[in-house]
Short mmCIF file of C-alpha atoms in Angstrom, two decimals:
data_model
loop_
_atom_site.label_atom_id
_atom_site.label_comp_id
_atom_site.label_asym_id
_atom_site.label_seq_id
_atom_site.Cartn_x
_atom_site.Cartn_y
_atom_site.Cartn_z
CA MET M 1 3.09 34.75 50.80
CA THR M 2 5.83 33.28 48.63
CA SER M 3 3.83 30.13 47.87
CA ALA M 4 0.81 32.22 46.88
CA VAL M 5 2.95 34.22 44.43
CA ARG M 6 4.45 31.00 43.04
CA PHE M 7 0.99 29.49 42.58
CA THR M 8 -0.28 32.63 40.78
CA VAL M 9 2.74 32.73 38.46
CA SER M 10 2.41 28.99 37.67
CA LEU M 11 -1.30 29.40 36.96
CA PHE M 12 -0.63 32.38 34.72
CA LEU M 13 2.08 30.52 32.78
CA ALA M 14 -0.06 27.40 32.39
CA THR M 15 -2.99 29.47 31.06
CA PHE M 16 -0.66 31.35 28.70
CA PHE M 17 0.81 28.14 27.24
CA LEU M 18 -2.61 26.53 26.90
CA LEU M 19 -3.95 29.57 25.04
CA LEU M 20 -0.85 29.66 22.85
CA ARG M 21 -1.23 25.97 21.99
CA ALA M 22 -4.96 26.34 21.28
CA SER M 23 -4.34 29.27 18.93
CA ALA M 24 -1.55 27.35 17.18
CA ALA M 25 -3.76 24.28 16.79
CA GLY M 26 -6.49 26.37 15.22
CA GLN M 27 -4.17 27.65 12.48
CA ASP M 28 -3.90 25.65 9.30
CA PRO M 29 -0.33 24.89 8.19
CA LYS M 30 0.94 26.98 5.31
CA PRO M 31 3.10 25.68 2.44
CA LYS M 32 6.72 26.83 2.72
CA PRO M 33 9.82 25.61 0.86
CA GLU M 34 10.97 23.69 3.96
CA ASN M 35 7.72 21.72 4.34
CA THR M 36 7.12 20.99 0.65
CA ILE M 37 8.02 17.68 -0.95
CA SER M 38 8.45 16.88 -4.60
CA VAL M 39 6.98 13.52 -5.61
CA HIS M 40 8.36 11.87 -8.74
CA LEU M 41 8.11 8.39 -10.17
CA GLY M 42 11.87 8.06 -10.61
CA GLU M 43 12.41 5.33 -13.15
CA PRO M 44 9.47 4.61 -15.48
CA VAL M 45 7.40 1.54 -14.66
CA PRO M 46 7.78 -1.21 -17.32
CA ALA M 47 4.42 -1.84 -18.97
CA GLN M 48 3.07 -5.27 -19.93
CA LYS M 49 3.56 -6.58 -23.44
CA PHE M 50 0.58 -6.42 -25.79
CA ALA M 51 0.21 -8.68 -28.82
CA ASN M 52 -0.63 -5.65 -30.97
CA PRO M 53 0.66 -2.62 -28.98
CA PRO M 54 -1.84 0.26 -29.01
CA LYS M 55 -1.03 3.97 -28.68
CA PHE M 56 -2.54 5.70 -25.67
CA TRP M 57 -3.30 9.35 -25.08
CA ILE M 58 -4.21 10.83 -21.68
CA SER M 59 -6.97 13.33 -22.34
CA ASP M 60 -7.77 14.35 -18.78
CA VAL M 61 -6.90 13.66 -15.16
CA ILE M 62 -9.77 14.65 -12.86
CA ASP M 63 -9.56 14.87 -9.07
CA ARG M 64 -12.48 13.00 -7.51
CA SER M 65 -11.01 12.70 -4.01
CA GLY M 66 -13.29 15.37 -2.57
CA ASN M 67 -10.31 16.63 -0.60
CA PRO M 68 -10.50 20.43 -0.13
CA GLN M 69 -6.70 20.60 0.27
CA PRO M 70 -5.31 18.03 -2.18
CA MET M 71 -1.75 19.31 -1.81
CA LEU M 72 -1.70 18.92 1.98
CA VAL M 73 -0.33 15.43 2.70
CA LEU M 74 0.09 15.62 6.48
CA LYS M 75 -1.45 18.22 8.77
CA GLU M 76 0.52 17.48 11.95
CA ARG M 77 3.94 18.93 12.82
CA GLY M 78 3.57 22.09 10.73
CA GLY M 79 2.22 20.21 7.71
CA ILE M 80 3.75 18.55 4.66
CA PHE M 81 2.70 19.79 1.21
CA LEU M 82 3.12 18.57 -2.35
CA ASP M 83 4.81 20.92 -4.82
CA ARG M 84 2.26 20.17 -7.55
CA GLN M 85 -1.35 19.08 -7.79
CA PRO M 86 -1.83 15.28 -7.48
CA THR M 87 -3.51 15.24 -10.91
CA VAL M 88 -0.34 16.70 -12.48
CA ILE M 89 1.87 14.16 -10.68
CA VAL M 90 -0.26 11.20 -11.79
CA ARG M 91 -0.43 12.42 -15.40
CA GLU M 92 3.34 12.88 -15.47
CA ALA M 93 3.95 9.40 -13.99
CA LEU M 94 1.64 7.68 -16.49
CA GLU M 95 3.00 9.62 -19.47
CA GLU M 96 6.61 8.85 -18.51
CA SER M 97 5.93 5.12 -18.26
CA LEU M 98 3.86 4.97 -21.46
CA ARG M 99 6.54 6.92 -23.34
CA ALA M 100 9.28 4.59 -22.09
CA ALA M 101 7.30 1.58 -23.35
CA ASN M 102 6.62 3.35 -26.69
CA LEU M 103 2.89 3.26 -25.98
CA LEU M 104 2.27 7.04 -25.88
CA ALA M 105 0.75 8.68 -28.95
CA MET M 106 1.96 12.06 -30.24
CA ASP M 107 -1.53 13.57 -29.93
CA ALA M 108 -5.16 12.59 -29.42
CA ASN M 109 -5.82 12.15 -33.15
CA SER M 110 -3.07 9.59 -33.64
CA ALA M 111 -4.06 7.58 -30.55
CA ASP M 112 -5.82 4.22 -30.69
CA LEU M 113 -7.14 4.50 -27.15
CA VAL M 114 -7.79 7.60 -25.04
CA LEU M 115 -7.51 7.52 -21.25
CA LYS M 116 -9.54 9.67 -18.92
CA ILE M 117 -8.27 9.30 -15.36
CA TYR M 118 -10.41 9.83 -12.25
CA LEU M 119 -8.19 10.18 -9.19
CA PHE M 120 -9.87 9.03 -5.98
CA GLN M 121 -7.01 9.05 -3.50
CA PHE M 122 -3.49 10.44 -3.45
CA GLY M 123 -1.26 10.67 -0.41
CA LEU M 124 -1.63 9.29 3.08
CA ALA M 125 -4.64 7.29 4.23
CA GLN M 126 -5.71 6.47 7.76
CA GLY M 127 -3.31 3.84 9.07
CA SER M 128 -2.23 2.62 12.47
CA GLN M 129 -0.33 4.98 14.75
CA LEU M 130 2.82 2.93 14.17
CA ASP M 131 3.42 3.83 10.51
CA PHE M 132 2.46 5.95 7.49
CA PHE M 133 0.01 4.36 5.07
CA GLY M 134 0.44 5.69 1.54
CA LYS M 135 -2.35 5.11 -0.94
CA VAL M 136 -2.95 6.09 -4.56
CA GLU M 137 -6.16 4.99 -6.22
CA PHE M 138 -7.59 5.89 -9.61
CA THR M 139 -9.92 4.64 -12.30
CA ALA M 140 -9.20 5.03 -15.99
CA MET M 141 -11.88 5.17 -18.66
CA VAL M 142 -10.27 3.61 -21.71
CA LYS M 143 -12.06 4.82 -24.82
CA ASN M 144 -11.75 3.74 -28.42
CA LEU M 145 -12.43 6.91 -30.38
CA LYS M 146 -13.26 5.02 -33.58
CA SER M 147 -15.96 2.78 -32.14
CA GLY M 148 -16.93 5.14 -29.28
CA GLU M 149 -16.85 2.25 -26.83
CA SER M 150 -15.22 2.64 -23.43
CA LEU M 151 -14.26 0.36 -20.54
CA GLU M 152 -13.27 1.04 -16.95
CA VAL M 153 -9.93 -0.03 -15.48
CA LYS M 154 -9.20 0.33 -11.77
CA ALA M 155 -5.76 0.69 -10.22
CA ALA M 156 -4.52 1.07 -6.68
CA GLY M 157 -1.17 1.29 -5.01
CA THR M 158 -0.26 1.07 -1.35
CA SER M 159 2.86 1.49 0.71
CA ILE M 160 3.78 1.38 4.38
CA ALA M 161 6.57 3.49 5.84
CA LYS M 162 7.90 3.84 9.35
CA VAL M 163 7.01 6.83 11.51
CA ALA M 164 9.80 9.12 12.65
CA VAL M 165 10.38 11.62 15.42
CA ARG M 166 12.41 14.31 13.68
CA LYS M 167 10.58 16.57 11.23
CA LYS M 168 13.23 16.01 8.55
CA ASN M 169 12.87 12.23 8.80
CA ILE M 170 9.07 12.42 8.82
CA GLN M 171 9.22 14.44 5.59
CA LYS M 172 11.60 11.94 3.99
CA ASN M 173 9.52 8.92 5.04
CA VAL M 174 6.30 10.52 3.79
CA GLN M 175 7.91 11.39 0.45
CA ASP M 176 9.24 7.83 0.02
CA ASP M 177 5.87 6.42 1.01
CA VAL M 178 3.87 8.52 -1.46
CA GLU M 179 6.38 7.84 -4.27
CA GLU M 180 6.23 4.10 -3.60
CA SER M 181 2.43 4.04 -3.59
CA LEU M 182 2.36 6.08 -6.83
CA ARG M 183 4.78 3.63 -8.44
CA ASP M 184 2.67 0.74 -7.19
CA ALA M 185 -0.54 2.23 -8.61
CA VAL M 186 1.01 2.98 -12.01
CA ARG M 187 2.41 -0.54 -12.10
CA ASN M 188 -0.96 -1.99 -11.08
CA PHE M 189 -2.54 -0.11 -13.98
CA LEU M 190 0.05 -0.80 -16.67
CA ARG M 191 0.60 -4.45 -15.78
CA GLY M 192 -2.98 -5.22 -14.78
CA GLN M 193 -5.13 -7.96 -16.26
CA GLN M 194 -7.99 -5.42 -16.46
CA LEU M 195 -6.05 -3.21 -18.91
CA LYS M 196 -5.06 -6.23 -20.97
CA ASP M 197 -8.71 -7.35 -21.21
CA ALA M 198 -9.94 -3.82 -21.94
CA VAL M 199 -7.39 -3.27 -24.73
CA GLY M 200 -8.23 -6.68 -26.21
CA ALA M 201 -11.98 -6.03 -26.16
CA LEU M 202 -11.77 -2.46 -27.50
CA ARG M 203 -9.43 -3.34 -30.32
CA LYS M 204 -11.56 -6.36 -31.21
CA SER M 205 -14.60 -4.10 -31.56
CA THR M 206 -12.68 -1.85 -34.00
CA ASP M 207 -11.49 -4.83 -36.03
CA ALA M 208 -15.02 -6.29 -36.11
CA ALA M 209 -16.62 -2.98 -37.19
CA PRO M 210 -17.07 -2.78 -40.99
CA ALA M 211 -14.73 -0.42 -42.77
CA PRO M 212 -16.45 2.77 -43.95
CA THR M 213 -17.39 2.51 -47.63
CA PRO M 214 -16.09 5.33 -49.81
CA ASN M 215 -18.70 7.70 -51.25
CA PRO M 216 -19.25 7.30 -54.97
CA MET Y 1 37.02 -23.89 32.42
CA ARG Y 2 36.92 -20.21 31.40
CA ILE Y 3 38.56 -20.97 28.07
CA GLY Y 4 35.97 -23.67 27.46
CA ILE Y 5 33.12 -21.23 28.07
CA ARG Y 6 34.72 -18.64 25.81
CA MET Y 7 35.21 -21.22 23.07
CA MET Y 8 31.57 -22.23 23.35
CA MET Y 9 30.44 -18.59 23.14
CA VAL Y 10 32.58 -17.98 20.05
CA MET Y 11 31.22 -21.13 18.40
CA LEU Y 12 27.65 -20.09 19.20
CA LEU Y 13 28.28 -16.65 17.72
CA LEU Y 14 29.76 -18.15 14.56
CA ALA Y 15 26.82 -20.52 14.23
CA CYS Y 16 24.38 -17.60 14.57
CA LEU Y 17 26.31 -15.57 11.98
CA GLY Y 18 26.31 -18.56 9.63
CA VAL Y 19 22.53 -18.99 9.93
CA ALA Y 20 21.99 -15.26 9.37
CA ALA Y 21 24.23 -15.25 6.28
CA LYS Y 22 22.45 -18.34 4.92
CA GLU Y 23 19.05 -16.68 5.33
CA LYS Y 24 20.32 -13.50 3.69
CA ASN Y 25 21.68 -15.33 0.67
CA ALA Y 26 18.73 -17.72 0.31
CA THR Y 27 16.97 -17.37 -3.05
CA PRO Y 28 13.21 -16.80 -2.86
CA GLN Y 29 11.06 -19.90 -3.20
CA PHE Y 30 8.64 -18.32 -5.71
CA LYS Y 31 8.86 -15.89 -8.61
CA THR Y 32 5.81 -13.80 -7.78
CA ALA Y 33 3.36 -13.56 -4.90
CA GLU Y 34 0.02 -11.83 -5.21
CA ALA Y 35 -2.01 -10.82 -2.16
CA LYS Y 36 -5.71 -10.28 -2.58
CA HIS Y 37 -8.16 -8.27 -0.45
CA PHE Y 38 -9.63 -10.64 2.14
CA THR Y 39 -13.38 -11.08 2.15
CA GLN Y 40 -15.41 -10.75 5.34
CA ALA Y 41 -17.76 -13.48 6.49
CA GLU Y 42 -21.32 -12.63 7.42
CA GLY Y 43 -21.54 -10.88 10.78
CA VAL Y 44 -18.01 -9.49 10.70
CA GLU Y 45 -18.24 -5.74 11.29
CA LEU Y 46 -14.95 -4.17 10.29
CA SER Y 47 -14.52 -0.85 8.50
CA PRO Y 48 -13.73 -0.91 4.74
CA ALA Y 49 -10.47 0.90 5.58
CA PHE Y 50 -9.42 -2.15 7.59
CA GLY Y 51 -9.47 -4.32 4.45
CA ASP Y 52 -7.26 -1.89 2.54
CA TYR Y 53 -4.84 -1.50 5.40
CA PHE Y 54 -4.60 -5.25 6.00
CA TYR Y 55 -3.95 -5.78 2.28
CA ALA Y 56 -1.11 -3.22 2.38
CA GLU Y 57 0.36 -4.77 5.52
CA LEU Y 58 0.14 -8.26 4.03
CA ARG Y 59 2.06 -7.14 0.94
CA GLU Y 60 4.65 -5.44 3.13
CA GLU Y 61 5.11 -8.59 5.22
CA LEU Y 62 5.40 -10.74 2.07
CA LYS Y 63 8.17 -8.43 0.84
CA LYS Y 64 9.97 -8.66 4.18
CA ALA Y 65 9.66 -12.46 4.31
CA LYS Y 66 11.34 -12.75 0.87
CA LEU Y 67 9.12 -15.66 -0.08
CA ALA Y 68 8.96 -14.43 -3.66
CA SER Y 69 11.27 -12.39 -5.89
CA GLU Y 70 8.43 -9.99 -6.59
CA VAL Y 71 5.26 -9.11 -4.65
CA ILE Y 72 2.75 -7.94 -7.23
CA GLY Y 73 -0.46 -5.97 -6.79
CA GLU Y 74 -3.95 -7.41 -6.98
CA GLY Y 75 -5.02 -8.26 -10.53
CA GLU Y 76 -1.60 -7.87 -12.15
CA ALA Y 77 -0.77 -10.11 -15.09
CA VAL Y 78 2.02 -12.69 -14.78
CA GLU Y 79 4.04 -14.19 -17.63
CA ASP Y 80 2.82 -17.71 -18.48
CA ALA Y 81 6.30 -19.11 -17.88
CA ASP Y 82 6.32 -17.72 -14.32
CA ALA Y 83 2.82 -18.92 -13.38
CA PRO Y 84 3.85 -22.36 -11.99
CA GLN Y 85 6.36 -20.60 -9.72
CA SER Y 86 3.86 -18.00 -8.53
CA ILE Y 87 1.45 -17.96 -5.61
CA VAL Y 88 -1.78 -16.18 -4.82
CA VAL Y 89 -2.81 -15.49 -1.21
CA ASN Y 90 -6.49 -14.96 -0.54
CA GLY Y 91 -8.69 -15.53 2.45
CA THR Y 92 -11.65 -14.71 4.63
CA ILE Y 93 -11.99 -12.93 7.94
CA THR Y 94 -14.22 -15.38 9.77
CA GLU Y 95 -14.72 -13.74 13.16
CA TYR Y 96 -14.17 -10.37 14.79
CA LYS Y 97 -14.90 -9.56 18.41
CA LYS Y 98 -14.61 -5.93 19.43
CA GLY Y 99 -13.70 -6.76 23.03
CA SER Y 100 -14.52 -4.86 26.19
CA VAL Y 101 -12.32 -2.30 27.93
CA VAL Y 102 -14.26 -2.74 31.18
CA LYS Y 103 -13.85 -6.53 31.22
CA SER Y 104 -10.21 -6.22 30.28
CA ALA Y 105 -9.54 -3.72 33.08
CA LEU Y 106 -11.63 -5.35 35.81
CA ILE Y 107 -11.10 -9.07 35.15
CA GLY Y 108 -7.85 -9.20 33.18
CA PHE Y 109 -6.25 -12.59 32.39
CA GLY Y 110 -7.23 -12.30 28.72
CA ALA Y 111 -10.87 -11.37 29.34
CA GLY Y 112 -12.38 -8.71 27.06
CA LEU Y 113 -9.58 -8.79 24.51
CA ARG Y 114 -10.26 -7.74 20.92
CA SER Y 115 -9.98 -10.81 18.71
CA LEU Y 116 -9.78 -11.58 15.00
CA LYS Y 117 -9.87 -14.95 13.24
CA MET Y 118 -9.03 -15.48 9.59
CA ASP Y 119 -8.41 -18.33 7.18
CA ALA Y 120 -5.99 -17.86 4.31
CA ASP Y 121 -5.41 -20.04 1.27
CA VAL Y 122 -2.13 -20.14 -0.59
CA LEU Y 123 -2.73 -21.22 -4.19
CA ARG Y 124 -0.39 -21.99 -7.04
CA ARG Y 125 -1.18 -19.54 -9.82
CA SER Y 126 -0.98 -21.91 -12.78
CA ASP Y 127 -3.44 -24.58 -11.62
CA ASN Y 128 -5.04 -23.09 -8.45
CA GLN Y 129 -3.72 -25.98 -6.39
CA HIS Y 130 -3.84 -25.43 -2.62
CA LEU Y 131 -0.29 -25.25 -1.31
CA ASP Y 132 -1.24 -24.31 2.21
CA VAL Y 133 -4.15 -23.27 4.41
CA VAL Y 134 -3.35 -20.96 7.33
CA HIS Y 135 -5.62 -20.23 10.29
CA VAL Y 136 -4.75 -17.10 12.23
CA HIS Y 137 -6.15 -15.94 15.55
CA VAL Y 138 -4.97 -12.59 16.90
CA LYS Y 139 -5.89 -11.06 20.25
CA ILE Y 140 -5.01 -7.52 21.29
CA ASP Y 141 -5.92 -5.02 23.99
CA PRO Y 142 -9.38 -3.51 23.27
CA ARG Y 143 -7.97 0.02 23.63
CA TRP Y 144 -5.73 -0.50 20.61
CA ASP Y 145 -6.78 0.50 17.13
CA GLU Y 146 -8.16 -2.18 14.75
CA LYS Y 147 -5.41 -1.24 12.27
CA THR Y 148 -2.80 -2.31 14.81
CA MET Y 149 -4.59 -5.65 14.88
CA ALA Y 150 -4.26 -5.81 11.07
CA LYS Y 151 -0.52 -5.31 11.43
CA PHE Y 152 -0.18 -8.19 13.90
CA ALA Y 153 -2.47 -10.44 11.86
CA ALA Y 154 -0.49 -9.88 8.65
CA HIS Y 155 2.77 -10.56 10.45
CA GLN Y 156 1.51 -13.79 12.00
CA LEU Y 157 -0.10 -14.97 8.77
CA VAL Y 158 3.09 -14.57 6.72
CA LYS Y 159 5.21 -16.12 9.48
CA GLU Y 160 3.02 -19.25 9.60
CA MET Y 161 2.77 -19.39 5.82
CA LYS Y 162 6.53 -19.20 5.41
CA ALA Y 163 7.11 -21.92 7.99
CA ALA Y 164 4.58 -24.24 6.33
CA LEU Y 165 5.91 -23.65 2.80
CA ASN Y 166 9.50 -24.14 3.93
CA THR Y 167 8.55 -27.46 5.58
CA GLN Y 168 6.83 -28.58 2.37
CA ALA Y 169 9.87 -27.61 0.29
CA LYS Y 170 12.15 -29.75 2.51
#
């Protein structure tokens, strides 16, 4: 009799916990102050030196990741969210670094080259189970407003961080990982050979174009 | 007798500490190191994500190995003055065998393991001179993820590369 009661109680408890877990798994994590991270570049990334430094202006940053929840970085363990949209974070990081190198124009009209950024990946990518794989990838369309010509420059940044057991440590590692990959991507863009070539080609086309003749 | 053993243990400990301190203080051999995405030979069926992950792991291992003062991203410009002291690591994944869980479980003794072979070239940036060629062969359990294999491959590649470059420097 006692064993039958024990078996029934165990079965009931097991079913209860399974149902509870299934219902919890079905729920999407919600952003709360305790599971939200703030990603910043920290110190600006030093840009490469140009022979004739141009002034850049960032006209637009467009999310092309196709991610329905761009602010959700990690779904497991109650979720980890970004405090701002990835497009805002990338724009801020690029503007900070360009400003520090004195390469940022005051407005679009005073700029030599206008950048339109297409963001393809921001956050964590599929890595091994042993670490977090941070990845930031974007393409910039560098346009010379005077000649109308534009060239594409690709940039990518990666970072690997250790996994952790405690939620607090997971959050810290993920934040460090995303910040490091953002820094790496900005650096890859600003110090890349592609940008150097694009700036050289676009400025050459402006110099080669005949100056507009004044109307009589 | 006991004193002799103790003395030997203390000396061994001091020697180990000395080696560790020497390695910690050693200045990197190169100014910059650039890792490139490895190409895949015909017939190698690995996901595109594998290439990205391996590239990230390779950069991480290069940083850990302290071969260069700075590990730069793919396609980044280097000052002309630093180019002779800079290296570029590129390579090809020549063979990938998926392995078999059944063979691994039933036969064992290395049968059915997942295997990856790659060749890497270490070039001097200024004149593209070959400094080293590394062949890596990694085998792991077929139940493990291919990304775990990338981690092991990157670790082994940098370890062998460092050993070869250090021997050349001496």
